[in-house]
Coordinates of C-alpha atoms in Angstrom, one line a residue:
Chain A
X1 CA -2.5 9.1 3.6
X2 CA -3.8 12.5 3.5
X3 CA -6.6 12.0 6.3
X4 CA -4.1 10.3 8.9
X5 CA -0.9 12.8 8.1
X6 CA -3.4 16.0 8.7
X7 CA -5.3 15.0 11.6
X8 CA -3.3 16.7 13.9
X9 CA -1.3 15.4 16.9
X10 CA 1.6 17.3 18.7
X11 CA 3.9 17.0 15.4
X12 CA 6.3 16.2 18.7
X13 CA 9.1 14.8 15.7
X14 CA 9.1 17.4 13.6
X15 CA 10.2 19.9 16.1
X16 CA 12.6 18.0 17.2
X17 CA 14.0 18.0 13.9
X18 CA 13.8 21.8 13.8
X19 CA 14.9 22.4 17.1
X20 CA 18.0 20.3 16.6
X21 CA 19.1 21.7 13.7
X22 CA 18.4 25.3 15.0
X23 CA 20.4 24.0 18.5
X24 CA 23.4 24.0 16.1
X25 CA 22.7 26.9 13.9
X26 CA 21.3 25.2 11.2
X27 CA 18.9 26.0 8.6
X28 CA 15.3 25.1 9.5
X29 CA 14.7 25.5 5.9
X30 CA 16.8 22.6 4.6
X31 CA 15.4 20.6 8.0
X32 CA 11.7 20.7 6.8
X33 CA 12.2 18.0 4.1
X34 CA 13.3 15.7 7.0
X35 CA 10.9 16.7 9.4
X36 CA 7.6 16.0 7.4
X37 CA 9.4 12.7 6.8
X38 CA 9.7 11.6 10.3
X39 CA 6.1 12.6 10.9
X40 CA 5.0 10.6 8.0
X41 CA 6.8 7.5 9.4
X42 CA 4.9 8.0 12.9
X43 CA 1.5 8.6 11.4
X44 CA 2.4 5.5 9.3
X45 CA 3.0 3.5 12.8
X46 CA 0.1 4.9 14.0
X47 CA -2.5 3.4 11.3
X48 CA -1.1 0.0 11.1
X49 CA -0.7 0.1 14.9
X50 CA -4.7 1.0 15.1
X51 CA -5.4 -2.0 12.7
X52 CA -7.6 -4.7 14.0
X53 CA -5.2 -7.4 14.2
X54 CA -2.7 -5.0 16.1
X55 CA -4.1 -3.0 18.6
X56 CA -8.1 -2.2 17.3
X57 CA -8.2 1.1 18.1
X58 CA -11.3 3.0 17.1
X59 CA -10.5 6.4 17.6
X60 CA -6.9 8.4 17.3
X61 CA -6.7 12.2 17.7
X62 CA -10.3 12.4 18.3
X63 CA -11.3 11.1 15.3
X64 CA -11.7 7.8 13.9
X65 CA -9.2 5.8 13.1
X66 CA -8.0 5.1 9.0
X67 CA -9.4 1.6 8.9
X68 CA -12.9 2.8 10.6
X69 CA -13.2 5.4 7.5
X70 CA -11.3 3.5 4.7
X71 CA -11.2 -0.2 5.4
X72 CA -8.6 -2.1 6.0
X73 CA -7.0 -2.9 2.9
X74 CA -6.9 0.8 2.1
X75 CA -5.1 1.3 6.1
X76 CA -2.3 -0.7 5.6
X77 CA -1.9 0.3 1.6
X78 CA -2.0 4.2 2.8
X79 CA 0.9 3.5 5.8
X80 CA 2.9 1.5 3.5
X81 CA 3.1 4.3 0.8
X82 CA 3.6 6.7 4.0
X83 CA 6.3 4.9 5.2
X84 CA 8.2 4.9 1.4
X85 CA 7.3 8.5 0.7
X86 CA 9.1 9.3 3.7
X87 CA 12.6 8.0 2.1
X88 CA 11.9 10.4 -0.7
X89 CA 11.1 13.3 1.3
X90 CA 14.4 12.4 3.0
X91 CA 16.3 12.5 -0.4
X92 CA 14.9 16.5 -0.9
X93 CA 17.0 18.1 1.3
X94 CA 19.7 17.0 -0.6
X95 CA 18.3 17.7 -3.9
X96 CA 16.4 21.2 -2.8
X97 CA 18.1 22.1 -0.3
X98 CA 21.3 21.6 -1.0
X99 CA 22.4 19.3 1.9
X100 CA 25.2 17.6 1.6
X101 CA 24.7 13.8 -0.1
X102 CA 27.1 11.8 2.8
X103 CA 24.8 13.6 5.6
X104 CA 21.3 12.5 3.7
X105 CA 22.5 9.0 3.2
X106 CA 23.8 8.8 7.1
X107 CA 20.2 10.2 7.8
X108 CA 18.7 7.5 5.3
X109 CA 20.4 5.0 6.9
X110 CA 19.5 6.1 10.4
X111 CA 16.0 6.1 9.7
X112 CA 15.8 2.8 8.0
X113 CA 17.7 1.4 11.4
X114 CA 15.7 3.3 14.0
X115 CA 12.1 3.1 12.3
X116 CA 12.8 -0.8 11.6
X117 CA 13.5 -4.5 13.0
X118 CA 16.2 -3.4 15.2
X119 CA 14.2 -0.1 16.2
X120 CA 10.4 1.3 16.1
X121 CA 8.8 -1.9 14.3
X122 CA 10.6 -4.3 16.8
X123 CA 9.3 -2.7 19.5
X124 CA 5.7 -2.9 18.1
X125 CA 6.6 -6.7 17.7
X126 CA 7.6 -7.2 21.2
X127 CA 4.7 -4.8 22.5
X128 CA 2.4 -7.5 20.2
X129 CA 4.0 -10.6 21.6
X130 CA 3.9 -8.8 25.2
X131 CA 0.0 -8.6 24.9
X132 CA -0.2 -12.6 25.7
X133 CA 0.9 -12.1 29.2
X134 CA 5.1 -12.2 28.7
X135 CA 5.7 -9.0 29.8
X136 CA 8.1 -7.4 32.9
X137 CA 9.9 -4.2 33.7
X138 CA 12.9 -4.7 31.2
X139 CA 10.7 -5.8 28.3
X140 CA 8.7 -3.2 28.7
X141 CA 11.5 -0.9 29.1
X142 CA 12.9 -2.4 25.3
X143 CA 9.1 -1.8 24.2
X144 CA 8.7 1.8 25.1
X145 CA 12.4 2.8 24.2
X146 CA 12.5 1.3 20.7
X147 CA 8.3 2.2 19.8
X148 CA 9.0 5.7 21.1
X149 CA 12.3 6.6 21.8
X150 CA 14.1 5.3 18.6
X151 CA 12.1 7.9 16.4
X152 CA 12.9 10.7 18.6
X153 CA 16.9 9.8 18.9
X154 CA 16.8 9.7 15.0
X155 CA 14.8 13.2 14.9
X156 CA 17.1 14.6 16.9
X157 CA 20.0 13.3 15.6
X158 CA 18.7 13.8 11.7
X159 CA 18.9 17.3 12.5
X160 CA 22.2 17.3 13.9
X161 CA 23.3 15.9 10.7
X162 CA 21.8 19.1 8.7
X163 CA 23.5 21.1 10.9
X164 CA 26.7 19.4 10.3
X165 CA 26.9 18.2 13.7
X166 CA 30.3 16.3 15.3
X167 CA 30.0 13.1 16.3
X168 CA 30.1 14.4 19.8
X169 CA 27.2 16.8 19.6
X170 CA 25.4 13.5 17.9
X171 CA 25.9 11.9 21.0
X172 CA 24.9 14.0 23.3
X173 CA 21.8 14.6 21.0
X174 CA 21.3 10.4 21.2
X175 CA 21.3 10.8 24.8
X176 CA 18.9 13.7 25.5
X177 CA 16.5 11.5 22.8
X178 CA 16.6 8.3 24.6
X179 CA 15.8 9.5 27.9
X180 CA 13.0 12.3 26.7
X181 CA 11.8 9.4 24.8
X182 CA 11.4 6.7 27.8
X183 CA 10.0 9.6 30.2
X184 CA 7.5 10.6 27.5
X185 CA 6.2 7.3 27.1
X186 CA 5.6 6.6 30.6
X187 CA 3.6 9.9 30.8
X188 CA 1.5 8.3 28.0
X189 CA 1.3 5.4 30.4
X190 CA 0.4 7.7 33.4
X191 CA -2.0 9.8 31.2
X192 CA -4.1 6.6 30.0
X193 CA -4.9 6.3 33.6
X194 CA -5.7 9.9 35.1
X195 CA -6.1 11.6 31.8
X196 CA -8.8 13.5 29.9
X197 CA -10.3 11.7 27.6
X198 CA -11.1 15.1 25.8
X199 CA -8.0 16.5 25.8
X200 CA -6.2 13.6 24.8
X201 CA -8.7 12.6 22.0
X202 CA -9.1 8.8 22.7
X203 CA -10.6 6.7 25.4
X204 CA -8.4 6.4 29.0
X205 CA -7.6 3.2 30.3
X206 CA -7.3 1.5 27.3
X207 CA -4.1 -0.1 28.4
X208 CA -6.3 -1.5 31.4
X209 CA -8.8 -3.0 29.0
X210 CA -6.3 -4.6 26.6
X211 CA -4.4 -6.2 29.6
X212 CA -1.4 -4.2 28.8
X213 CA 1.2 -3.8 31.0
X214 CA 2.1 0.2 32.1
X215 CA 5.0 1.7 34.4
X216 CA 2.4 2.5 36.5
X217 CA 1.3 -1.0 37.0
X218 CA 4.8 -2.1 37.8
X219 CA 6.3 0.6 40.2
X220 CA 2.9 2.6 41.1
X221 CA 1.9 6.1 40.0
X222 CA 4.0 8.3 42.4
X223 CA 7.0 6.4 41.0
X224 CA 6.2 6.6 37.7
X225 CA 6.0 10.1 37.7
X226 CA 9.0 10.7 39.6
X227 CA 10.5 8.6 36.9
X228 CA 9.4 10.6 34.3
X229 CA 11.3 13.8 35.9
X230 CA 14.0 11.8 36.9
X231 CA 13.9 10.9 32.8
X232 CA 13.5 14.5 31.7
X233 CA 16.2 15.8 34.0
X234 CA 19.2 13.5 32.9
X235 CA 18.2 14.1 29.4
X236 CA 18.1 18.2 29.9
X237 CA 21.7 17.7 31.5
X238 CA 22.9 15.7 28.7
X239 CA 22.5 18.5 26.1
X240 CA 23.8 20.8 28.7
X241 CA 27.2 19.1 29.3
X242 CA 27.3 19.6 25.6
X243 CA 29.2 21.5 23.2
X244 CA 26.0 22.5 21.8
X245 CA 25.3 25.9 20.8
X246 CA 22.0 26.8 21.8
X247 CA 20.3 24.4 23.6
X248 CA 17.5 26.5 25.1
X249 CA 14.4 25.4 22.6
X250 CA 15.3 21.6 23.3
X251 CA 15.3 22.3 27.1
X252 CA 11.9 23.8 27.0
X253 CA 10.6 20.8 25.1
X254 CA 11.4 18.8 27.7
X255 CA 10.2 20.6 30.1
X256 CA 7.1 20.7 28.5
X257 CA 6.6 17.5 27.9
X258 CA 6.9 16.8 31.7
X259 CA 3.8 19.2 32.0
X260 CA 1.5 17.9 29.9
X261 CA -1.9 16.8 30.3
X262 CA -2.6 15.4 26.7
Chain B
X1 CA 11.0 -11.5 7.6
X2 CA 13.0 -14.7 6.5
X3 CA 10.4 -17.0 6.5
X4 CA 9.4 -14.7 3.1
X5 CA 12.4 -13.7 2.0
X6 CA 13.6 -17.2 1.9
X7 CA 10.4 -18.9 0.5
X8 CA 11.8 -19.2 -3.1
X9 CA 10.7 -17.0 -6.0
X10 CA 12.4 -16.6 -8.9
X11 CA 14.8 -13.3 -7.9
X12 CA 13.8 -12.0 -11.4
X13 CA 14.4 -8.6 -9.7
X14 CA 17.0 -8.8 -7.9
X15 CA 18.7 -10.5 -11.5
X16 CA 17.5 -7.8 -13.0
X17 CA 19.7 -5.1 -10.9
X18 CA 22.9 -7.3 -11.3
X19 CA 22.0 -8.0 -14.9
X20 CA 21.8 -4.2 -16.0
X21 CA 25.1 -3.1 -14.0
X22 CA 26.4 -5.8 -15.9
X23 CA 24.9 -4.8 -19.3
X24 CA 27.2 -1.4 -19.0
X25 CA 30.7 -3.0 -17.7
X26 CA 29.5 -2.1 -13.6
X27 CA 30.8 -3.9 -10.6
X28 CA 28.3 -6.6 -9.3
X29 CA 29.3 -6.8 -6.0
X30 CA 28.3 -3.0 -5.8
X31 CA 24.7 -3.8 -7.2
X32 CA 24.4 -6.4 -4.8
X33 CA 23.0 -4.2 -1.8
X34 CA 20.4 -2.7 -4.2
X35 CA 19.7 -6.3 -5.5
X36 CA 19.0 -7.5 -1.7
X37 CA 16.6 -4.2 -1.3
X38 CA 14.5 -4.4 -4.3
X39 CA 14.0 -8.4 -3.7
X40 CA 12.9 -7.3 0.0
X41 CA 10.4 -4.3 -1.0
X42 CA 9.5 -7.5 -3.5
X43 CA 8.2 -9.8 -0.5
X44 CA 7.2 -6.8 2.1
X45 CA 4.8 -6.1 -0.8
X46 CA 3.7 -10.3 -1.5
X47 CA 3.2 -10.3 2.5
X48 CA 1.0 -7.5 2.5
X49 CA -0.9 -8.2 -0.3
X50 CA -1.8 -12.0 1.1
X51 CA -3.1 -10.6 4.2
X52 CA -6.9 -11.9 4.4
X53 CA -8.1 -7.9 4.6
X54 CA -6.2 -7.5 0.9
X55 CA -5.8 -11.0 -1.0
X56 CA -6.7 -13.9 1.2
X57 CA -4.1 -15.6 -0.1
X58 CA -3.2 -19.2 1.7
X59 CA -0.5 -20.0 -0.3
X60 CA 2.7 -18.6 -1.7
X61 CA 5.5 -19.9 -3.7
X62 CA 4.3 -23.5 -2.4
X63 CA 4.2 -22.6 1.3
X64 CA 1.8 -21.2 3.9
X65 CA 1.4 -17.5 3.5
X66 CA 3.2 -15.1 6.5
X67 CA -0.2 -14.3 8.4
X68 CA -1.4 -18.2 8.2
X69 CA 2.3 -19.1 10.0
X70 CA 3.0 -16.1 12.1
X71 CA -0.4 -14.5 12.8
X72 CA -1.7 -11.4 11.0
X73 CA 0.2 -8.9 13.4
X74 CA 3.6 -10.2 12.7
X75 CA 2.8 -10.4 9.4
X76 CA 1.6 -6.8 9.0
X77 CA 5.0 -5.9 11.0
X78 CA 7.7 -8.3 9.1
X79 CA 6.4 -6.5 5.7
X80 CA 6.9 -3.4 7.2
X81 CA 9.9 -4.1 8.6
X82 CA 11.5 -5.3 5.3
X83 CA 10.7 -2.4 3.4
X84 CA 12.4 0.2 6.1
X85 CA 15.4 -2.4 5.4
X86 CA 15.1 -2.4 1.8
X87 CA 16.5 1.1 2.4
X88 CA 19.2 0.6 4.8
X89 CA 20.6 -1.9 2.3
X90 CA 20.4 0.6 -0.4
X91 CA 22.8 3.0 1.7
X92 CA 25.4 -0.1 2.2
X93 CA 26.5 0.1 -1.6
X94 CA 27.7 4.0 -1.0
X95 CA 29.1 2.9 2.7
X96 CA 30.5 -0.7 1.8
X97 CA 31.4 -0.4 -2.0
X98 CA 32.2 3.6 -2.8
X99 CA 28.7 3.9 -4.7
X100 CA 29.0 7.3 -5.2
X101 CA 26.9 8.7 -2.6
X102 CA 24.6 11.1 -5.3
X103 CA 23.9 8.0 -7.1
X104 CA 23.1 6.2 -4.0
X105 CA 20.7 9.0 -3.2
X106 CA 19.4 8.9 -6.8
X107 CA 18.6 5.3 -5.9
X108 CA 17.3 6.0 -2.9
X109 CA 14.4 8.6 -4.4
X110 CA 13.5 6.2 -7.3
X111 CA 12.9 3.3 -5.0
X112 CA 10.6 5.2 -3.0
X113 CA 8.5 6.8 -6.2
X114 CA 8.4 3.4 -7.8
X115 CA 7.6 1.4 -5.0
X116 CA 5.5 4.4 -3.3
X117 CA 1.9 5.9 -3.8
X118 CA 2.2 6.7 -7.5
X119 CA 4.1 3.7 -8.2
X120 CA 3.6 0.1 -6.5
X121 CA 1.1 0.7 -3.7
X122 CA -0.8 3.0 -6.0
X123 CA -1.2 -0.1 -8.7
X124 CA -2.0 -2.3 -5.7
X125 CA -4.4 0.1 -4.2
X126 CA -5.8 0.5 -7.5
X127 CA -6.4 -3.3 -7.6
X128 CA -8.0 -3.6 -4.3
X129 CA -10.7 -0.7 -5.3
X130 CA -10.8 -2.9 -8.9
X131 CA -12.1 -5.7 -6.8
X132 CA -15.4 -3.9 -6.6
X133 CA -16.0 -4.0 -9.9
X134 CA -14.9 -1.0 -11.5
X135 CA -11.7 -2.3 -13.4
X136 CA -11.9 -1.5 -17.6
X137 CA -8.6 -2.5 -19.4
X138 CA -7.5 1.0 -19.2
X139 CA -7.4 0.4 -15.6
X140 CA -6.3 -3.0 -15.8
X141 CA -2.6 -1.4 -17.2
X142 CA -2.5 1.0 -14.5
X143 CA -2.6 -1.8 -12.4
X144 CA -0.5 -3.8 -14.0
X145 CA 2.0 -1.2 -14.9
X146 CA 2.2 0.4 -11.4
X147 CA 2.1 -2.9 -9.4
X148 CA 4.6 -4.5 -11.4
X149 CA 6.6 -2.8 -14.2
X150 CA 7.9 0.0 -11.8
X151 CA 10.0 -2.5 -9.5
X152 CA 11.0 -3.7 -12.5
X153 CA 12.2 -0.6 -14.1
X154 CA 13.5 0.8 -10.7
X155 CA 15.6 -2.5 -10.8
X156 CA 17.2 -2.0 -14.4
X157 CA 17.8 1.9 -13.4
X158 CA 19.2 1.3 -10.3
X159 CA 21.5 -1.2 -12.2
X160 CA 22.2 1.3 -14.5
X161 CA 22.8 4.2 -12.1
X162 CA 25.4 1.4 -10.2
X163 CA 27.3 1.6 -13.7
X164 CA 27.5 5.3 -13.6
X165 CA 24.8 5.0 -16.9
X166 CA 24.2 8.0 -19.0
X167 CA 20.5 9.6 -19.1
X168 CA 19.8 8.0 -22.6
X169 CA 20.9 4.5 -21.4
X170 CA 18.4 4.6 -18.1
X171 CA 16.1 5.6 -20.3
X172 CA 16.7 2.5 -22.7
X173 CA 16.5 0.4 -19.2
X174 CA 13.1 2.0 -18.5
X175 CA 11.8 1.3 -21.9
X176 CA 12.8 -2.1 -21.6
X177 CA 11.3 -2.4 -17.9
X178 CA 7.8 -0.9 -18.6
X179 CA 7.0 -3.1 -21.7
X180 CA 8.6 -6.7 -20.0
X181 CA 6.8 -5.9 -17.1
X182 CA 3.4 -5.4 -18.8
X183 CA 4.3 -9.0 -20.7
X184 CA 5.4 -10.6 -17.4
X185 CA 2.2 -9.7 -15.7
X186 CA -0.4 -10.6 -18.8
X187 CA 1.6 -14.3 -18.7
X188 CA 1.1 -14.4 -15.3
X189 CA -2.9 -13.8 -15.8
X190 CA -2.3 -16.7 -18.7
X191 CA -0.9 -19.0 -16.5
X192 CA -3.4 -18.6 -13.8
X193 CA -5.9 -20.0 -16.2
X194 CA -3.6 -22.9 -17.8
X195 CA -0.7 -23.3 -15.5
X196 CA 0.3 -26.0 -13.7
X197 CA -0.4 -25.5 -9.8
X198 CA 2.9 -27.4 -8.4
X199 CA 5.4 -25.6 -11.0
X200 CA 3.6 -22.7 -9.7
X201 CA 3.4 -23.2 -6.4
X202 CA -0.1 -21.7 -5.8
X203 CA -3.6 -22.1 -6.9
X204 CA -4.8 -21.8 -10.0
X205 CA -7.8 -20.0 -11.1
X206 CA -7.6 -17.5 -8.7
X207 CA -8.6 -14.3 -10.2
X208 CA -11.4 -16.1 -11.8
X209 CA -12.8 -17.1 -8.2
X210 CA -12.2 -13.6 -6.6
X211 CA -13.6 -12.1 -9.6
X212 CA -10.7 -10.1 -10.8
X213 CA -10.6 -9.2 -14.2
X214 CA -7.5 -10.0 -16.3
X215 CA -6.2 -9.4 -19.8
X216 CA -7.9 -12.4 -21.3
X217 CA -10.8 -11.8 -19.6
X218 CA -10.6 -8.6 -21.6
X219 CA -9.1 -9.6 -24.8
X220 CA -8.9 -13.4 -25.2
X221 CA -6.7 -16.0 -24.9
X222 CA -4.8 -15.8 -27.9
X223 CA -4.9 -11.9 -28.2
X224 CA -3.1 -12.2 -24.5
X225 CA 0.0 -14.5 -25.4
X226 CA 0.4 -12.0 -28.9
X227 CA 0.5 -9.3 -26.7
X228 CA 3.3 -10.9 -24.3
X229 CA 5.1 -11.5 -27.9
X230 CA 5.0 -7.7 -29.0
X231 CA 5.9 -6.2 -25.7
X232 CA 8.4 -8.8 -25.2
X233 CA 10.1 -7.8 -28.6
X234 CA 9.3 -4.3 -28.0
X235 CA 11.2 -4.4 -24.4
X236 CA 14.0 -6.1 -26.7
X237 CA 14.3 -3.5 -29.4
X238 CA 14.5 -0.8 -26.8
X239 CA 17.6 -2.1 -25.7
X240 CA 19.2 -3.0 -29.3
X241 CA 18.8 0.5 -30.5
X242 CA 20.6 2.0 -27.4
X243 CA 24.0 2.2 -26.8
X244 CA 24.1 -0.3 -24.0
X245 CA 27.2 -1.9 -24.6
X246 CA 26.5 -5.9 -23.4
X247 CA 22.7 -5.9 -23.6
X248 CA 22.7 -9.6 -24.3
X249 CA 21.9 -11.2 -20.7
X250 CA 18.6 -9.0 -20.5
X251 CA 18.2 -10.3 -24.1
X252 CA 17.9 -13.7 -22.4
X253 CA 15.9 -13.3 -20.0
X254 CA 13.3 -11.6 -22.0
X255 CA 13.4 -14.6 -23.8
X256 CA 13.0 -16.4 -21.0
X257 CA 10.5 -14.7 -19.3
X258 CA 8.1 -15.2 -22.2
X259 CA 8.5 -19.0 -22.2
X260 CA 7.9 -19.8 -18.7
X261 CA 5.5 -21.7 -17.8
X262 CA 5.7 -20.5 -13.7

């Protein structure tokens, strides 16, 4: 648990959960509970995602991956208990922090729908089937927003909830999270392809290798990446049609997630 | 996911959560949400543990195992897919039945300590690293305690909290959880040396063949079924001296667990 959680990666979820909760004057104190929660859940997808029978990855952050250190049976024991441990950390900001009960449980309930059948793990399942050759735009499109987007809606929006959000600032929250989501995967896609293999600390074209279908396969590069700022500009004017406070942090993630090379 | 959840099994826990809200006068449509969850984390956790990198396992309550039907992927997925549910259904008895939402949350954390890293994936991993030889019948409780009295007692508690119980009566519950869990899992290493493969539904023998040690490997035969006797009285007495007002179905199925013969 320890070795995947603290090999590093952007920790992408967790600021969102900050920067949410700070976009509505929240307290980034009683948001930390949730935010090592979410990042548990994605380091949890990660390892059983790396397993041999999923995708066989070797390598993940520039180091190897759980299974290659700890076997198998130990890989899919340590993102199970990541995956539960992440509902209790989710029950502290109540309990440490003082939070109210209604908004933990909303949050509880949120993450079980968003990381689960309906959300992250179904699109794992469709990305799975999609590897024996099923795959077009629009699946791909349901792959990449529930694997990616659906934990970044619910970081977003599990933040809101700390801050006592209205259902409105939710929304526009949802909205911004979806379409950050669905441009940052495609840059994933992009990235696999013209990448640094340094910088990004796995191999490129992996995607090519394992047959798997990209948005750069189906609509070309320069249309991909116009996609992806297409993407990151409807999501940017989402939050700023908003009621929302101060937006500004949330902005500049976007906009650097549009720049980045890893 | 319902290929698993539907194979059968005896719902002891699930009974177990309906059968301690009604031991203190509390609503069992209200427990029923909780009762769906803990009978889910049950089957994510039979799913996983079949898969060929953990126990091989063909069969399973007289059926083909998840991986041999759906492929180890889906398999991997559907397990963890039922334990993020597990969780949203533990939220529907606050949001469909008024469970006080504190309680819900009390739920909530107790579920993800008992069926977490120090509770059941810590017994399992603890079995798994067993398998190589190092298991003494110190360890042998851990194991049995962790991988199946804590969904056990998280089942009578979360009954209990349902009820609106008092701190001495979920500790009563626990008492009786922890000792009729021990005895459950010492009869099921009996009746994988005498049982009857059909009532059981799987192989027989099985431990013995993969080398896992059991209690009578440890202790004997006859020393095994006295112990199921004592901790099955000692789970009983537990719940006699409270002041659990209508302790008499978990009386029976104390009873009941110690005579069965699958």
């Amino acid at each position: 648990m320890d070795y995947s959680l603290m090999a590093g990666g952007k920790r992408l979820r967790p600021i969102m959960v900050l920067a949410a909760a700070e976009s509505l004057g929240g307290s980034l104190e009683s948001a930390m509970p949730v935010a090592l929660a979410i990042e548990m859940v994605h380091t949890y997808s990660l390892v059983h995602d790396d397993l041999p029978a999923m995708d066989n990855d070797d390598y993940r952050r520039g180091k190897l991956t759980n299974h290659k250190v700890y076997g198998e049976a130990m890989a899919i024991l340590a993102g199970d208990a990541l995956l539960t441990h992440a509902f209790f950390c989710v029950a502290q900001s109540h309990k440490r922090f003082g939070v109210p009960a209604e908004r933990v449980l909303a949050i509880t309930e949120e993450l079980a729908v968003l990381a689960g059948a309906r959300g992250m793990v179904g699109g794992q399942a469709a990305d799975m089937l999609g590897e024996q050759g099923l795959t077009k735009l629009e699946e791909l499109t349901y792959i990449h927003t529930h694997k990616t987007s659906d934990l970044i809606v619910f970081s977003l929006r599990a933040g809101g909830h700390i801050a006592g959000a209205t259902e409105a600032q939710l929304e526009a929250l949802s909205e911004f999270g979806h379409a950050l989501g669905l441009a940052f995967q495609i840059q994933d896609d992009i990235l696999d392809i013209i990448g640094d293999e340094a910088k990004l600390g796995k191999p490129v074209k992996s995607d090519e290798k394992q047959q798997k279908v990209t948005f750069p396969y189906f609509i070309g590069m320069e249309a991909s990446e116009q996609k992806v700022q297409e993407l990151t500009n409807q999501a940017k004017d989402a939050l700023i049609r908003s009621n929302i406070p101060n937006p500004e942090r949330l902005l500049q993630i976007a906009d650097y997630l549009m720049k980045r090379d890893h």
